[in-house]
């Protein structure tokens, strides 16, 4: 399979190049030349398959021609060491729980898959030059990427995070690992961290000396595997006699998750409609409603992993629909929620249905509740475990949420991080010194 750039100014590239480089030379995002279609008869048999089998089916359709199929099967198995159960919340609303992985958020799936695929290509090519993954984080991405890439040979991960602005629970998930993971505590904001990473990718001198890559959802191997759990969710609904054509609601920030859902639908998964749930950072909802896209700086909200003012995967969505606004708006609706609304939803759903949402899932639940028509089945993605946002969730519910053992284990580790000023010259000198 060849991949083209959404900017159409870069040459086609093979999977290996796409995964190693992340971004095309013209700064566009890579897209597969063709989206494989699964036969209706295959969709009908999903309910008889395990998560591994379903994921393997999807993975082989995209990547099977570019690597040994049995190696790919192993990567899929190794990635999915946990389940993504569908849990009923109300008569018609189901939660797809994506927080049963090592860092308790959905990004574990993409991060683990990408780490293994990149590791494979490095071994296969006999690249003796280290590949360096740079990732800026306000919390969730850093922990998923650091844990996903931990111990993969040939790859070094640098996690840049803003000093004092990441919760202690989140910080310990990427600062206590050691091995090939280096945490850089930047004296600045999340935007400063992001600027340093962007400046590094744009620096010719640095790129000549080091192989740099991103583990953001711009990378095909990070976002596409997220299609696995849409198929698995459908299989679970089908087993419960509830498949039909569900409406699927995705709490969105950079829109990697929603894009993976669109891919699943193009592959033949019968999804009726998508809802993009936003917090106050609603440039996408605004685009759906007005046809005008106005990126702007993000504002801080309770659902902070969705505080994105210029979603990177917007380019992929436009490309999938040939920039046709009405086609996009026909398939996807958008809703936005303020912090007060997020808190109300979280509290009400806990009191009424005894289901504990996290602030991101709360946007997803509420958008479904607001849009679902009588007789329809709705599925929202619960993207993180509520205990990851303990201070917020406890304050809203007035109770103490228990911290899962997996999280507690991180909190017992020793923090190791390197303090760094936010100047690019310092960051560059640091990276040079690391070689
Ligand atoms: C990253 C993240 C999101 C947003 O996902 P995108 O793919 O960037 O749209 C939502 N919820 C949580 C908990 C996240 O960590």
XYZ file of C-alpha atoms and ligand atoms in Angstrom:
450
model
C 0.000 0.000 0.000
C 1.210 3.488 -0.780
C 0.426 6.569 1.259
C -0.092 10.090 -0.071
C 0.168 13.412 1.739
C -2.974 15.445 2.424
C -1.075 18.425 0.968
C -0.460 16.476 -2.281
C 3.002 18.039 -2.730
C 5.126 15.138 -1.470
C 5.919 11.848 -3.236
C 3.997 8.684 -2.339
C 5.620 6.751 0.486
C 5.629 3.159 1.727
C 4.456 2.142 5.211
C 7.983 1.954 6.608
C 8.788 5.533 5.629
C 5.370 6.738 6.797
C 5.845 5.241 10.245
C 9.459 6.355 10.671
C 8.875 9.930 9.471
C 5.325 10.599 10.792
C 4.815 13.716 8.680
C 5.224 14.046 4.888
C 7.906 16.358 3.479
C 5.240 18.942 2.547
C 3.991 18.911 6.188
C 0.830 17.058 5.167
C -0.547 13.974 6.921
C -0.194 10.585 5.291
C -3.318 8.808 4.017
C -3.562 5.270 2.592
C -4.208 5.274 -1.157
C -7.166 3.013 -0.648
C -9.387 2.010 2.267
C -10.006 -1.743 2.166
C -13.653 -2.806 2.302
C -14.701 -5.773 4.421
C -17.538 -7.832 3.063
C -20.915 -7.673 4.791
C -20.640 -11.405 5.499
C -17.391 -10.726 7.369
C -19.052 -7.990 9.434
C -21.778 -10.485 10.377
C -19.220 -12.967 11.738
C -17.452 -10.412 13.969
C -19.626 -11.433 16.902
C -18.087 -14.915 16.840
C -14.531 -13.600 16.999
C -12.204 -12.558 19.829
C -10.781 -9.029 20.084
C -7.414 -10.352 18.832
C -9.046 -11.960 15.804
C -11.078 -8.857 14.982
C -8.074 -6.558 15.337
C -5.961 -8.895 13.236
C -8.556 -8.819 10.465
C -8.487 -5.018 10.364
C -4.697 -4.826 10.700
C -4.090 -7.330 7.882
C -6.412 -5.401 5.573
C -4.294 -2.254 5.980
C -0.790 -3.443 6.740
C -0.740 -7.101 5.654
C 0.842 -6.388 2.273
C 3.696 -4.399 3.805
C 4.983 -6.797 6.424
C 4.982 -10.519 7.181
C 1.406 -11.371 8.196
C 2.478 -13.520 11.149
C 4.693 -10.723 12.487
C 1.709 -8.385 12.235
C -0.459 -10.875 14.120
C 2.129 -10.917 16.919
C 2.213 -7.101 17.034
C -1.584 -7.026 17.336
C -1.584 -9.618 20.137
C 1.205 -7.872 21.969
C -0.561 -4.510 21.679
C -3.907 -5.757 22.966
C -3.033 -7.192 26.342
C -6.329 -5.816 27.698
C -10.017 -5.689 26.787
C -12.192 -2.785 25.592
C -15.565 -3.773 27.079
C -18.900 -2.227 26.139
C -20.954 -1.439 29.262
C -24.626 -0.507 29.298
C -25.346 2.794 31.072
C -29.004 3.519 30.175
C -31.639 1.699 28.086
C -30.118 2.987 24.866
C -26.664 4.333 25.766
C -23.550 2.175 25.977
C -20.056 3.086 27.092
C -17.061 1.716 25.192
C -14.494 1.569 27.984
C -11.081 2.224 26.518
C -9.285 2.653 29.832
C -8.257 -0.886 30.751
C -4.720 -0.583 29.363
C -1.477 0.091 31.272
C -1.958 3.882 31.615
C -5.769 3.747 31.802
C -6.538 5.749 28.641
C -7.345 4.854 25.035
C -4.012 6.138 23.753
C -2.417 2.922 25.038
C -3.731 1.071 21.976
C -2.172 3.343 19.355
C 1.017 3.973 21.313
C 1.708 0.273 21.894
C 0.961 -0.641 18.293
C 3.111 2.132 16.875
C 6.022 1.273 19.189
C 5.982 -2.346 18.056
C 5.612 -1.565 14.375
C 8.368 1.046 14.473
C 10.592 -1.353 16.426
C 10.004 -3.990 13.745
C 10.917 -1.667 10.866
C 14.068 -0.535 12.662
C 15.182 -4.158 13.179
C 14.242 -5.191 9.653
C 16.072 -2.330 8.009
C 19.042 -2.850 10.291
C 18.941 0.879 11.062
C 21.834 1.325 13.426
C 20.955 4.919 14.007
C 18.704 5.445 17.017
C 15.196 6.736 16.289
C 14.187 9.524 18.638
C 10.549 10.053 19.507
C 9.757 13.561 20.729
C 6.460 14.060 22.521
C 5.024 17.108 24.245
C 2.359 16.327 26.810
C -0.122 17.879 29.161
C -0.614 14.419 30.693
C -2.195 11.532 28.833
C -0.124 11.355 25.651
C 3.187 11.310 27.511
C 2.183 8.439 29.754
C 0.756 6.289 26.959
C 3.734 6.890 24.663
C 6.358 6.393 27.381
C 4.770 3.141 28.527
C 4.090 1.933 24.986
C 7.699 2.449 23.909
C 9.332 1.287 27.142
C 12.110 -1.204 26.459
C 11.762 -1.186 22.637
C 15.308 -1.332 21.333
C 16.582 1.241 18.854
C 14.113 3.894 20.059
C 14.648 6.672 22.589
C 11.648 8.682 23.837
C 11.836 12.260 25.113
C 8.722 13.394 26.951
C 8.503 17.178 27.364
C 6.089 18.355 30.034
C 5.352 21.689 31.716
C 6.803 21.956 35.218
C 4.120 22.059 37.910
C 1.237 21.833 35.425
C 0.765 18.074 35.213
C -1.077 16.269 38.002
C 1.127 14.103 40.277
C -0.770 10.979 39.144
C -0.021 11.757 35.515
C 3.560 12.869 36.086
C 4.604 9.633 37.768
C 3.448 7.601 34.756
C 6.251 8.902 32.559
C 8.916 10.099 35.019
C 9.470 6.841 36.905
C 10.184 4.475 34.024
C 13.886 4.962 33.228
C 15.404 2.735 30.493
C 14.849 4.355 27.062
C 12.461 7.006 28.406
C 13.740 10.480 29.275
C 11.380 12.956 30.935
C 12.202 16.631 30.391
C 10.605 19.011 32.861
C 10.281 22.263 30.961
C 10.139 25.563 32.805
C 7.131 26.795 30.836
C 3.623 25.906 29.646
C 2.332 23.032 27.525
C 2.406 25.346 24.497
C 6.113 25.994 25.166
C 6.715 22.205 25.178
C 4.819 21.846 21.920
C 6.769 24.738 20.359
C 10.080 23.110 21.303
C 9.030 19.846 19.628
C 7.831 21.656 16.506
C 11.026 23.709 16.330
C 13.065 20.493 16.589
C 11.186 18.900 13.671
C 11.754 22.066 11.613
C 15.480 22.335 12.391
C 17.504 21.064 9.413
C 20.739 20.763 11.329
C 19.151 18.647 14.055
C 17.377 16.439 11.507
C 20.635 15.794 9.679
C 22.208 14.583 12.879
C 19.326 12.655 14.403
C 16.340 10.636 13.202
C 13.411 12.406 14.848
C 9.809 11.258 14.803
C 6.451 11.920 16.450
C 4.164 9.560 18.338
C 1.210 11.881 18.005
C -1.962 10.844 16.184
C -0.442 12.396 13.050
C 1.432 9.071 12.774
C -0.516 6.482 10.778
C 0.601 3.658 13.098
C -0.745 5.583 16.094
C -4.224 6.555 14.885
C -5.268 3.751 12.521
C -5.105 0.878 15.058
C -7.782 2.760 16.969
C -10.198 1.374 14.364
C -9.747 -2.032 16.062
C -11.955 -1.201 19.019
C -14.780 0.227 16.927
C -15.093 -3.191 15.268
C -14.772 -4.928 18.619
C -17.489 -2.701 20.107
C -19.796 -3.528 17.229
C -19.200 -7.246 17.822
C -20.153 -6.832 21.484
C -23.329 -4.914 20.633
C -24.203 -7.553 18.060
C -23.772 -10.307 20.649
C -26.196 -8.418 22.900
C -28.679 -8.178 20.016
C -28.158 -4.407 19.913
C -26.062 -3.802 16.824
C -28.410 -2.317 14.242
C -26.647 0.785 13.089
C -25.384 2.514 16.226
C -24.741 6.221 16.583
C -21.196 6.663 17.837
C -20.045 9.613 19.910
C -16.356 10.479 20.254
C -14.951 12.959 22.799
C -12.446 14.757 20.593
C -9.296 16.852 20.790
C -6.916 16.202 17.906
C -9.551 13.996 16.240
C -7.358 10.924 15.809
C -9.984 8.767 17.496
C -12.855 10.099 15.410
C -10.824 9.716 12.207
C -10.182 6.065 13.094
C -13.951 5.658 13.484
C -14.527 7.182 10.049
C -12.027 4.684 8.635
C -13.893 1.839 10.343
C -17.119 2.983 8.724
C -15.475 3.275 5.281
C -14.249 -0.287 5.782
C -17.863 -1.382 6.044
C -18.752 -1.104 9.726
C -22.441 -0.104 9.824
C -22.355 3.101 11.868
C -25.400 5.338 11.436
C -23.942 8.654 12.495
C -21.012 10.186 14.358
C -21.103 12.839 17.044
C -17.961 14.778 17.888
C -18.142 15.903 21.512
C -16.089 18.997 22.294
C -15.413 20.966 25.429
C -15.167 24.756 25.049
C -12.491 24.196 22.426
C -15.054 23.777 19.680
C -13.473 24.820 16.390
C -14.648 21.561 14.808
C -18.264 21.846 16.019
C -18.189 25.404 14.730
C -16.942 24.192 11.348
C -19.784 21.656 11.149
C -22.360 24.319 11.919
C -20.979 27.158 9.782
C -18.626 25.633 7.199
C -15.919 27.980 8.439
C -12.819 26.684 10.206
C -11.132 29.133 12.555
C -8.241 27.608 14.517
C -7.426 29.507 17.689
C -5.389 29.097 20.899
C -6.863 26.510 23.246
C -8.527 27.342 26.556
C -8.106 25.223 29.705
C -11.063 22.990 30.666
C -11.850 20.063 32.968
C -11.460 17.705 29.998
C -7.897 18.858 29.398
C -6.836 16.169 26.910
C -9.347 17.800 24.541
C -7.959 21.321 24.958
C -6.920 21.625 21.332
C -7.427 24.755 19.244
C -6.263 23.436 15.876
C -6.908 19.678 15.649
C -4.197 17.982 13.604
C -6.443 15.322 12.070
C -8.851 17.883 10.622
C -6.729 17.656 7.455
C -7.461 13.918 7.236
C -11.220 14.408 7.655
C -11.302 17.074 4.935
C -9.323 14.798 2.640
C -11.650 11.820 3.209
C -14.604 13.893 2.022
C -12.857 15.872 -0.727
C -13.311 19.025 1.345
C -17.091 18.761 0.937
C -18.552 20.459 3.999
C -22.108 19.254 3.521
C -20.995 15.627 3.173
C -19.026 15.943 6.417
C -21.866 17.691 8.250
C -24.318 15.039 7.087
C -22.333 12.234 8.712
C -20.927 14.040 11.751
C -22.658 16.310 14.263
C -20.849 18.347 16.866
C -21.770 19.372 20.402
C -19.796 21.494 22.870
C -19.935 21.497 26.674
C -18.756 23.963 29.305
C -17.053 22.889 32.516
C -20.320 23.420 34.415
C -22.157 21.116 32.014
C -19.391 18.511 32.260
C -19.641 18.586 36.060
C -23.456 18.346 35.990
C -23.353 15.347 33.662
C -20.699 13.559 35.677
C -22.659 14.070 38.909
C -26.083 13.192 37.438
C -24.954 10.046 35.653
C -23.229 8.852 38.820
C -26.300 9.530 40.989
C -28.905 8.244 38.552
C -27.181 5.338 36.817
C -24.296 4.655 39.239
C -21.822 4.964 36.386
C -18.682 7.001 36.975
C -17.629 9.044 33.959
C -14.393 10.947 33.556
C -14.633 14.560 32.308
C -13.942 13.516 28.681
C -16.428 10.670 28.713
C -18.943 13.081 30.282
C -18.850 15.191 27.086
C -19.364 12.007 25.079
C -22.265 10.758 27.168
C -24.035 14.112 27.177
C -23.712 14.659 23.423
C -25.306 11.247 22.853
C -28.057 11.895 25.375
C -28.776 15.203 23.636
C -28.836 13.829 20.102
C -29.971 10.213 20.199
C -33.350 9.616 18.553
C -35.942 7.203 19.994
C -35.253 3.616 18.961
C -31.565 4.225 18.216
C -28.637 2.615 19.996
C -25.865 4.975 21.080
C -22.261 4.213 21.917
C -19.847 6.735 23.404
C -16.129 6.273 23.866
C -15.086 6.481 27.517
C -11.518 7.560 26.815
C -9.919 7.546 30.287
C -10.416 6.065 33.739
C -12.023 8.648 36.062
C -9.313 8.082 38.700
C -6.824 9.766 36.348
C -8.718 12.964 37.162
C -9.213 12.193 40.828
C -9.150 15.758 42.198
C -11.795 16.899 39.699
C -14.006 13.837 39.965
C -13.906 13.765 43.794
C -14.815 17.432 43.968
C -17.800 16.929 41.659
C -19.222 13.761 43.211
C -18.247 14.552 46.817
C -16.805 11.076 47.164
C -13.344 9.545 47.072
C -12.727 7.530 43.948
C -10.466 4.558 44.489
C -7.171 4.593 42.603
C -6.664 1.369 40.602
C -3.619 -0.750 41.500
C -2.000 -0.053 38.138
C -1.932 3.670 38.911
C -0.768 3.131 42.492
C 2.196 1.136 41.231
C 3.425 4.125 39.207
C 3.073 6.377 42.236
C 5.543 4.241 44.154
C 8.334 4.697 41.600
C 11.167 7.216 41.896
C 10.769 10.367 39.832
C 13.626 10.921 37.394
C 13.421 13.960 35.165
C 15.768 16.525 33.710
C 14.869 20.177 34.288
C 15.308 22.351 31.206
C 14.640 25.975 30.319
C 12.172 26.583 27.549
C 14.786 27.987 25.126
C 15.168 26.050 21.877
C 18.950 26.535 21.870
C 19.177 24.767 25.219
C 16.888 21.968 24.061
C 18.875 21.520 20.867
C 22.186 21.498 22.726
C 20.724 18.896 25.064
C 19.631 16.635 22.179
C 23.037 17.026 20.492
C 24.731 16.049 23.728
C 22.571 12.925 23.943
C 23.849 11.322 20.753
C -6.298 12.293 23.820
C -7.583 12.214 24.535
C -8.799 12.603 23.930
C -8.859 13.200 22.544
O -8.568 12.240 21.561
P -8.219 12.690 20.055
O -7.914 11.460 19.334
O -7.024 13.612 20.174
O -9.398 13.427 19.540
C -9.974 12.414 24.639
N -9.974 11.916 25.894
C -8.827 11.565 26.515
C -8.891 11.036 27.909
C -7.599 11.699 25.868
O -6.473 11.344 26.489
